[in-house]
CSV table of C-alpha atoms and ligand atoms in Angstrom, one decimal:
chain,number,residue,atom,x,y,z
A,198,MET,CA,43.6,-35.5,-68.3
A,199,SER,CA,40.2,-36.9,-68.4
A,200,GLN,CA,36.8,-36.7,-66.7
A,201,HIS,CA,38.3,-38.8,-63.9
A,202,ALA,CA,40.1,-35.6,-62.8
A,203,LEU,CA,36.8,-34.6,-61.2
A,204,PRO,CA,34.3,-36.8,-59.4
A,205,GLU,CA,31.0,-37.7,-61.2
A,206,TRP,CA,28.9,-35.2,-59.3
A,207,LEU,CA,30.9,-32.2,-60.4
A,208,ILE,CA,30.9,-33.1,-64.1
A,209,SER,CA,27.6,-31.3,-65.1
A,210,LEU,CA,28.8,-28.2,-63.3
A,211,TRP,CA,32.1,-28.5,-65.2
A,212,GLN,CA,30.3,-28.8,-68.5
A,213,ASP,CA,28.2,-25.7,-67.6
A,214,ILE,CA,31.3,-23.6,-66.9
A,215,THR,CA,33.6,-24.8,-69.6
A,216,ALA,CA,31.0,-24.4,-72.3
A,217,ARG,CA,31.3,-20.7,-71.5
A,218,ARG,CA,35.1,-20.8,-71.4
A,219,ASP,CA,35.5,-17.8,-73.7
A,220,ARG,CA,32.7,-15.8,-72.1
A,221,LEU,CA,33.4,-16.5,-68.4
A,222,PRO,CA,32.7,-13.7,-66.0
A,223,HIS,CA,35.9,-12.2,-64.7
A,224,ALA,CA,35.3,-13.3,-61.1
A,225,LEU,CA,33.9,-16.6,-59.9
A,226,LEU,CA,33.1,-17.3,-56.3
A,227,LEU,CA,33.3,-21.1,-55.5
A,228,THR,CA,31.5,-21.8,-52.3
A,229,GLY,CA,30.7,-24.9,-50.3
A,230,ALA,CA,31.6,-27.0,-47.3
A,231,PRO,CA,35.2,-28.2,-46.9
A,232,GLY,CA,35.5,-31.4,-49.0
A,233,SER,CA,32.8,-30.4,-51.4
A,234,GLY,CA,35.3,-30.2,-54.3
A,235,LYS,CA,35.6,-26.5,-54.9
A,236,ARG,CA,39.4,-26.3,-54.6
A,237,LEU,CA,39.8,-29.3,-56.9
A,238,PHE,CA,37.5,-27.6,-59.4
A,239,ALA,CA,39.3,-24.3,-59.2
A,240,GLU,CA,42.6,-26.1,-59.9
A,241,GLN,CA,41.2,-27.9,-62.9
A,242,LEU,CA,39.6,-24.8,-64.2
A,243,CYS,CA,42.8,-22.8,-63.8
A,244,ALA,CA,44.7,-25.6,-65.8
A,245,ALA,CA,42.0,-25.7,-68.5
A,246,LEU,CA,42.1,-21.9,-68.9
A,247,LEU,CA,45.8,-21.8,-69.5
A,248,CYS,CA,46.1,-25.0,-71.5
A,249,GLN,CA,47.0,-24.6,-75.2
A,250,HIS,CA,45.0,-27.6,-76.3
A,251,PRO,CA,42.2,-28.5,-74.0
A,252,ASP,CA,40.5,-31.9,-74.7
A,253,SER,CA,36.9,-32.3,-76.0
A,254,ASP,CA,35.6,-32.3,-72.4
A,255,GLY,CA,37.3,-29.0,-71.7
A,256,PHE,CA,40.0,-30.4,-69.4
A,257,ALA,CA,43.6,-29.4,-69.7
A,258,CYS,CA,45.6,-31.8,-72.0
A,259,GLY,CA,48.5,-32.2,-69.5
A,260,GLN,CA,50.9,-32.4,-72.5
A,261,CYS,CA,51.4,-28.9,-73.9
A,262,ASN,CA,54.0,-26.4,-72.8
A,263,ALA,CA,51.6,-24.5,-70.7
A,264,CYS,CA,50.5,-27.6,-68.9
A,265,HIS,CA,54.1,-28.6,-68.2
A,266,TRP,CA,54.9,-25.1,-67.0
A,267,LEU,CA,51.9,-25.2,-64.6
A,268,ALA,CA,52.9,-28.6,-63.3
A,269,SER,CA,56.3,-27.2,-62.5
A,270,GLY,CA,54.7,-24.7,-60.1
A,271,ASN,CA,56.3,-21.7,-61.9
A,272,HIS,CA,53.6,-20.6,-64.4
A,273,PRO,CA,53.8,-16.8,-64.3
A,274,ASP,CA,50.2,-16.4,-65.2
A,275,VAL,CA,48.9,-18.2,-62.1
A,276,LEU,CA,48.8,-15.9,-59.1
A,277,ARG,CA,47.9,-17.4,-55.8
A,278,VAL,CA,46.8,-15.5,-52.7
A,279,VAL,CA,46.8,-17.7,-49.6
A,280,PRO,CA,47.4,-17.0,-45.9
A,281,ALA,CA,51.1,-17.1,-45.0
A,282,ALA,CA,50.5,-20.0,-42.6
A,283,ASP,CA,49.2,-22.1,-45.5
A,284,GLN,CA,52.1,-21.2,-47.7
A,285,GLU,CA,54.5,-22.3,-45.0
A,286,GLU,CA,52.7,-25.6,-44.8
A,287,ALA,CA,52.9,-26.2,-48.6
A,288,GLY,CA,56.5,-25.2,-48.7
A,289,GLU,CA,57.6,-27.7,-46.1
A,290,GLU,CA,55.9,-30.7,-47.5
A,291,GLY,CA,58.2,-33.6,-47.6
A,292,GLU,CA,61.0,-31.9,-45.8
A,293,GLY,CA,60.3,-33.4,-42.5
A,294,ALA,CA,60.9,-30.2,-40.7
A,295,GLU,CA,60.9,-30.6,-36.9
A,296,THR,CA,58.9,-27.6,-35.8
A,297,PRO,CA,56.6,-26.5,-38.5
A,298,THR,CA,53.7,-26.0,-36.1
A,299,LYS,CA,55.7,-23.4,-34.2
A,300,LYS,CA,56.6,-21.5,-37.4
A,301,GLU,CA,53.0,-21.9,-38.6
A,302,LYS,CA,51.7,-20.3,-35.5
A,303,SER,CA,53.8,-17.2,-35.9
A,304,ARG,CA,52.6,-16.8,-39.5
A,305,SER,CA,49.4,-15.1,-40.3
A,306,SER,CA,46.2,-17.1,-41.0
A,307,GLN,CA,44.9,-14.0,-42.7
A,308,ILE,CA,45.4,-12.7,-46.2
A,309,VAL,CA,46.8,-9.3,-45.7
A,310,ILE,CA,46.9,-6.2,-47.9
A,311,ASP,CA,50.5,-6.5,-49.0
A,312,GLN,CA,49.7,-9.9,-50.6
A,313,VAL,CA,46.8,-8.3,-52.6
A,314,ARG,CA,49.0,-5.4,-53.6
A,315,ALA,CA,51.7,-7.7,-54.9
A,316,ILE,CA,49.2,-9.3,-57.2
A,317,GLN,CA,47.9,-5.9,-58.3
A,318,SER,CA,51.4,-4.8,-59.3
A,319,VAL,CA,51.9,-8.0,-61.3
A,320,LEU,CA,48.6,-7.5,-63.1
A,321,GLU,CA,49.5,-3.9,-63.9
A,322,VAL,CA,52.6,-5.0,-65.8
A,323,GLY,CA,51.6,-5.8,-69.3
A,324,ALA,CA,48.0,-6.6,-70.2
A,325,GLY,CA,46.6,-9.2,-72.5
A,326,GLY,CA,46.7,-13.0,-72.4
A,327,ARG,CA,45.0,-15.3,-70.0
A,328,ARG,CA,45.8,-14.9,-66.3
A,329,VAL,CA,44.3,-16.7,-63.3
A,330,VAL,CA,44.2,-15.4,-59.8
A,331,ILE,CA,43.3,-18.0,-57.1
A,332,VAL,CA,42.3,-16.6,-53.7
A,333,GLU,CA,41.9,-19.3,-51.0
A,334,PRO,CA,40.2,-19.1,-48.7
A,335,ALA,CA,38.7,-15.8,-49.7
A,336,GLU,CA,37.2,-15.3,-46.2
A,337,ALA,CA,40.7,-15.1,-44.9
A,338,MET,CA,41.2,-11.6,-46.4
A,339,ASN,CA,41.2,-9.0,-43.7
A,340,VAL,CA,39.2,-5.8,-44.3
A,341,ALA,CA,42.1,-3.9,-45.9
A,342,ALA,CA,43.0,-6.8,-48.1
A,343,ALA,CA,39.3,-7.3,-49.1
A,344,ASN,CA,39.0,-3.6,-50.0
A,345,ALA,CA,42.1,-3.8,-52.2
A,346,MET,CA,40.8,-6.9,-53.8
A,347,LEU,CA,37.5,-5.2,-54.5
A,348,LYS,CA,39.3,-2.5,-56.4
A,349,MET,CA,40.9,-5.1,-58.7
A,350,LEU,CA,37.5,-6.8,-59.2
A,351,GLU,CA,36.0,-3.5,-60.2
A,352,GLU,CA,38.7,-2.9,-62.8
A,353,PRO,CA,39.7,-6.3,-64.0
A,354,GLY,CA,42.4,-6.5,-66.7
A,355,GLN,CA,41.7,-8.0,-70.0
A,356,GLY,CA,41.8,-11.8,-69.8
A,357,THR,CA,42.2,-12.1,-66.1
A,358,VAL,CA,39.9,-14.5,-64.2
A,359,PHE,CA,39.6,-14.4,-60.5
A,360,LEU,CA,38.7,-17.7,-58.7
A,361,LEU,CA,37.7,-17.0,-55.1
A,362,VAL,CA,37.4,-20.2,-53.1
A,363,CYS,CA,35.3,-19.8,-50.0
A,364,HIS,CA,34.0,-21.9,-47.2
A,365,ALA,CA,32.0,-19.1,-45.5
A,366,PRO,CA,30.6,-16.6,-48.0
A,367,ARG,CA,28.7,-14.8,-45.2
A,368,ARG,CA,32.1,-13.5,-44.0
A,369,LEU,CA,32.8,-11.7,-47.3
A,370,LEU,CA,32.1,-8.1,-47.9
A,371,PRO,CA,28.8,-7.7,-49.7
A,372,THR,CA,30.5,-5.6,-52.3
A,373,ILE,CA,32.8,-8.5,-53.1
A,374,LEU,CA,29.9,-10.9,-53.3
A,375,SER,CA,28.2,-8.6,-55.7
A,376,ARG,CA,31.2,-8.5,-58.1
A,377,CYS,CA,31.4,-12.3,-58.4
A,378,GLN,CA,29.3,-15.0,-60.0
A,379,ARG,CA,28.7,-17.5,-57.3
A,380,ILE,CA,28.9,-21.2,-57.9
A,381,ASP,CA,27.6,-23.4,-55.0
A,382,PHE,CA,29.1,-26.8,-54.4
A,383,GLY,CA,26.5,-29.0,-52.9
A,384,ARG,CA,26.6,-32.6,-51.6
A,385,PRO,CA,26.6,-35.6,-54.0
A,386,SER,CA,23.3,-37.5,-54.1
A,387,ALA,CA,22.9,-40.8,-52.4
A,388,ALA,CA,23.2,-42.6,-55.7
A,389,GLN,CA,26.4,-40.8,-56.6
A,390,VAL,CA,27.9,-41.6,-53.3
A,391,LYS,CA,27.0,-45.3,-53.8
A,392,ASN,CA,28.7,-45.3,-57.1
A,393,TRP,CA,31.7,-43.7,-55.6
A,394,VAL,CA,31.9,-46.2,-52.8
A,395,ALA,CA,31.7,-49.0,-55.3
A,396,GLY,CA,34.6,-47.7,-57.4
A,397,CYS,CA,36.9,-45.9,-55.0
A,398,GLY,CA,39.0,-48.9,-53.9
A,399,ILE,CA,39.2,-47.7,-50.3
A,400,LYS,CA,38.8,-50.2,-47.6
A,401,ASP,CA,35.9,-49.3,-45.2
A,402,ALA,CA,34.9,-46.4,-47.5
A,403,GLU,CA,31.3,-46.6,-46.4
A,404,ALA,CA,32.1,-46.5,-42.7
A,405,LEU,CA,34.6,-43.7,-43.3
A,406,LEU,CA,31.8,-41.6,-44.9
A,407,GLY,CA,30.2,-41.4,-41.5
A,408,PHE,CA,33.4,-40.0,-40.2
A,409,CYS,CA,33.7,-37.5,-43.0
A,410,SER,CA,30.2,-35.9,-42.9
A,411,GLY,CA,29.2,-38.0,-45.9
A,412,LEU,CA,31.7,-36.2,-48.2
A,413,PRO,CA,33.7,-38.6,-50.4
A,414,LEU,CA,36.5,-36.2,-51.1
A,415,LEU,CA,37.2,-36.0,-47.4
A,416,VAL,CA,37.4,-39.8,-47.3
A,417,GLU,CA,39.9,-39.7,-50.1
A,418,ARG,CA,42.0,-37.1,-48.3
A,419,MET,CA,41.9,-39.3,-45.1
A,420,HIS,CA,43.0,-42.2,-47.2
A,421,GLN,CA,45.8,-40.3,-48.9
A,422,GLN,CA,47.2,-39.2,-45.5
A,423,GLY,CA,47.0,-42.7,-44.1
A,424,LEU,CA,44.5,-41.5,-41.5
A,425,ASP,CA,42.0,-44.2,-42.4
A,426,GLU,CA,44.6,-46.8,-41.1
A,427,ALA,CA,45.3,-44.6,-38.1
A,428,ARG,CA,41.6,-44.5,-37.2
A,429,ARG,CA,41.3,-48.3,-37.5
A,430,GLN,CA,44.3,-48.7,-35.2
A,431,PHE,CA,42.9,-46.1,-32.8
A,432,ALA,CA,39.5,-47.7,-32.6
A,433,THR,CA,41.0,-51.2,-32.1
A,434,GLU,CA,43.1,-49.8,-29.2
A,435,LEU,CA,40.0,-48.2,-27.6
A,436,VAL,CA,38.1,-51.5,-27.9
A,437,ARG,CA,41.0,-53.2,-26.0
A,438,LEU,CA,41.4,-50.4,-23.4
A,439,PRO,CA,39.6,-52.2,-20.6
A,440,ASN,CA,42.2,-55.0,-20.7
A,441,SER,CA,45.2,-52.9,-21.5
A,442,ASP,CA,47.6,-50.5,-19.7
A,443,PRO,CA,46.6,-46.8,-20.4
A,444,LEU,CA,50.1,-45.7,-19.6
A,445,LYS,CA,51.6,-48.0,-22.2
A,446,LEU,CA,49.1,-46.8,-24.7
A,447,ALA,CA,49.9,-43.1,-23.9
A,448,ALA,CA,53.6,-43.9,-24.8
A,449,GLN,CA,52.6,-45.4,-28.1
A,450,TRP,CA,50.4,-42.4,-29.0
A,451,GLU,CA,53.1,-40.0,-28.0
A,452,THR,CA,55.5,-41.8,-30.5
A,453,ARG,CA,52.9,-41.5,-33.3
A,454,LEU,CA,52.2,-37.9,-32.6
A,455,LYS,CA,55.9,-37.1,-32.6
A,456,ALA,CA,56.7,-39.0,-35.8
A,457,LYS,CA,58.3,-36.9,-38.5
A,458,ASP,CA,55.4,-37.2,-40.9
A,459,ALA,CA,52.7,-36.6,-38.3
A,460,ASP,CA,52.3,-32.9,-39.2
A,461,GLU,CA,52.2,-33.5,-42.9
A,462,ARG,CA,49.5,-36.1,-42.4
A,463,GLY,CA,47.5,-33.9,-40.1
A,464,LEU,CA,47.9,-36.3,-37.2
A,465,SER,CA,47.7,-34.1,-34.1
A,466,LEU,CA,46.6,-34.2,-30.5
A,467,ALA,CA,43.5,-32.1,-31.4
A,468,LEU,CA,42.6,-34.7,-34.0
A,469,LEU,CA,43.0,-37.5,-31.5
A,470,ILE,CA,40.8,-35.8,-28.9
A,471,SER,CA,38.1,-35.2,-31.5
A,472,TRP,CA,38.3,-38.9,-32.4
A,473,ILE,CA,37.9,-39.8,-28.7
A,474,GLN,CA,34.9,-37.4,-28.4
A,475,ARG,CA,33.3,-39.1,-31.4
A,476,TRP,CA,33.9,-42.4,-29.8
A,477,LEU,CA,32.3,-41.3,-26.5
A,478,ALA,CA,29.3,-39.7,-28.3
A,479,ASP,CA,28.8,-42.9,-30.3
A,480,GLY,CA,29.1,-45.0,-27.2
A,481,ALA,CA,26.4,-43.0,-25.5
A,482,ARG,CA,24.2,-43.3,-28.6
A,483,VAL,CA,24.6,-47.0,-28.8
A,484,ALA,CA,23.9,-47.4,-25.1
A,485,ASN,CA,20.6,-45.6,-25.8
A,486,GLY,CA,19.7,-48.0,-28.7
A,487,ILE,CA,20.6,-45.4,-31.4
A,488,ALA,CA,23.0,-46.2,-34.3
A,489,PRO,CA,26.5,-44.7,-34.1
A,490,ARG,CA,27.1,-41.7,-36.3
A,491,PHE,CA,30.9,-41.9,-36.7
A,492,TYR,CA,32.1,-45.4,-36.0
A,493,LEU,CA,29.6,-47.2,-38.1
A,494,ASP,CA,31.9,-50.2,-38.3
A,495,TYR,CA,32.3,-50.6,-34.5
A,496,GLN,CA,28.6,-50.7,-33.4
A,497,THR,CA,28.9,-54.2,-31.9
A,498,GLU,CA,32.1,-53.3,-30.0
A,499,LEU,CA,30.6,-50.0,-28.8
A,500,ALA,CA,27.5,-51.7,-27.5
A,501,ALA,CA,29.5,-54.3,-25.5
A,502,LEU,CA,31.8,-51.5,-24.1
A,503,SER,CA,29.1,-49.0,-23.1
A,504,ASN,CA,26.8,-51.7,-22.0
A,505,GLY,CA,23.8,-49.4,-21.4
A,506,ARG,CA,25.8,-46.9,-19.4
A,507,SER,CA,24.8,-43.9,-21.5
A,508,GLU,CA,25.1,-41.4,-18.6
A,509,ALA,CA,28.7,-42.3,-17.8
A,510,TRP,CA,29.7,-42.1,-21.4
A,511,THR,CA,27.9,-38.7,-21.9
A,512,ALA,CA,29.6,-37.3,-18.8
A,513,CYS,CA,33.0,-38.4,-20.1
A,514,PHE,CA,32.2,-36.9,-23.5
A,515,ARG,CA,31.6,-33.5,-21.7
A,516,GLU,CA,34.7,-33.9,-19.7
A,517,PHE,CA,36.8,-34.2,-22.9
A,518,HIS,CA,35.7,-30.7,-24.0
A,519,THR,CA,38.2,-29.3,-21.4
A,520,TYR,CA,41.0,-31.4,-23.0
A,521,ARG,CA,40.1,-30.0,-26.3
A,522,GLY,CA,40.6,-26.5,-25.0
A,523,VAL,CA,44.3,-27.1,-24.0
A,524,ALA,CA,45.1,-29.5,-26.9
A,525,GLN,CA,47.0,-26.8,-28.8
A,526,HIS,CA,49.6,-26.3,-26.2
A,527,PRO,CA,50.0,-29.1,-23.6
A,528,LEU,CA,52.9,-28.5,-21.2
A,529,ASN,CA,54.0,-32.1,-21.4
A,530,LEU,CA,52.5,-34.3,-24.1
A,531,ARG,CA,53.2,-37.6,-22.4
A,532,LEU,CA,51.6,-36.6,-19.1
A,533,PHE,CA,48.7,-35.1,-21.0
A,534,LEU,CA,48.0,-38.3,-22.9
A,535,GLU,CA,48.4,-40.4,-19.7
A,536,GLU,CA,45.9,-38.3,-17.8
A,537,MET,CA,43.5,-38.4,-20.7
A,538,LEU,CA,43.7,-42.2,-21.1
A,539,LEU,CA,43.5,-42.8,-17.4
A,540,VAL,CA,40.3,-40.8,-17.3
A,541,LEU,CA,38.9,-42.6,-20.3
A,542,HIS,CA,39.9,-46.0,-18.8
A,543,ARG,CA,38.3,-45.2,-15.4
A,544,ARG,CA,35.1,-43.5,-16.6
A,545,THR,CA,34.2,-45.8,-19.5
A,546,THR,CA,35.4,-49.2,-18.6
A,547,VAL,CA,36.0,-49.7,-14.8
A,548,VAL,CA,32.9,-48.3,-13.4
A,549,ARG,CA,30.4,-51.1,-12.9
A,550,ARG,CA,27.2,-51.1,-11.0
B,721,ZN,ZN1,47.7,-28.4,-72.1
């Protein structure tokens, strides 16, 4: 592995941490917004800590027995604590299961005490040697689990490093916070983002940044899941909506949402609705002479469509809040999409004064 395993803006942090490789505190709390790179960093650090021959930059070599073992997913010295719902998701990758969302729903989105106890019993068996416990997201621990975790943090075994990955540190027990050394993952600078755009090889990377709160790693994820292409298609269809049949479009969207790989890619009705809301909010902005925030690459089209009717677009934006509320369980997906698109068609394109 090389420095390319981490983006440029995380390298100095990496150097800080790996320079202390043998004197690391036993618990690190990695915090920051989703997409800030903390999970990637935790995985790299875990690999580096277990590697037999890390390279001169402190990264895992990718070649030694330990690295191969880790890559196989069976390394006994890596203990992961994640909510059951996330486990399910990971386990079903690539299997094209038909109803993962249903199963997911029945599984806990919390980290429960039994999971923490299981780790505890593994740690109690034989001490010595390096072990890494990854807890993600740490704020998913319920109170009982967090208290059990606290106990482990108070009496860490020799060589064990806890990596707590956390989006919302305020939701952690103060006692847990005080047991960890906190590392904050901030945003890359404008210059770093510019460098990244130049070298990322992703079409429309700059426009996508607007869509991803300015976080390059989220753009990469969108690209890997093919959602950048989906967004382009979606926007093109909305541009053509005034001259197309909303019912036909609803049928097409239904097909895409029911595709086998939709769940795996994160393509859901809730996502579509949030994309429509962004579209409407941007239309209202542009109608008011303000630059779009999300669809930076569709400013001209949005201006032509909204044509100064900022009130109608704002009203429609509000209307879509109600759709968002029922998006998790529509009774009939096709009917739901048809209704949504008819409303969108009527409110944003037909009304003329
Ligand atoms: Zn190695």
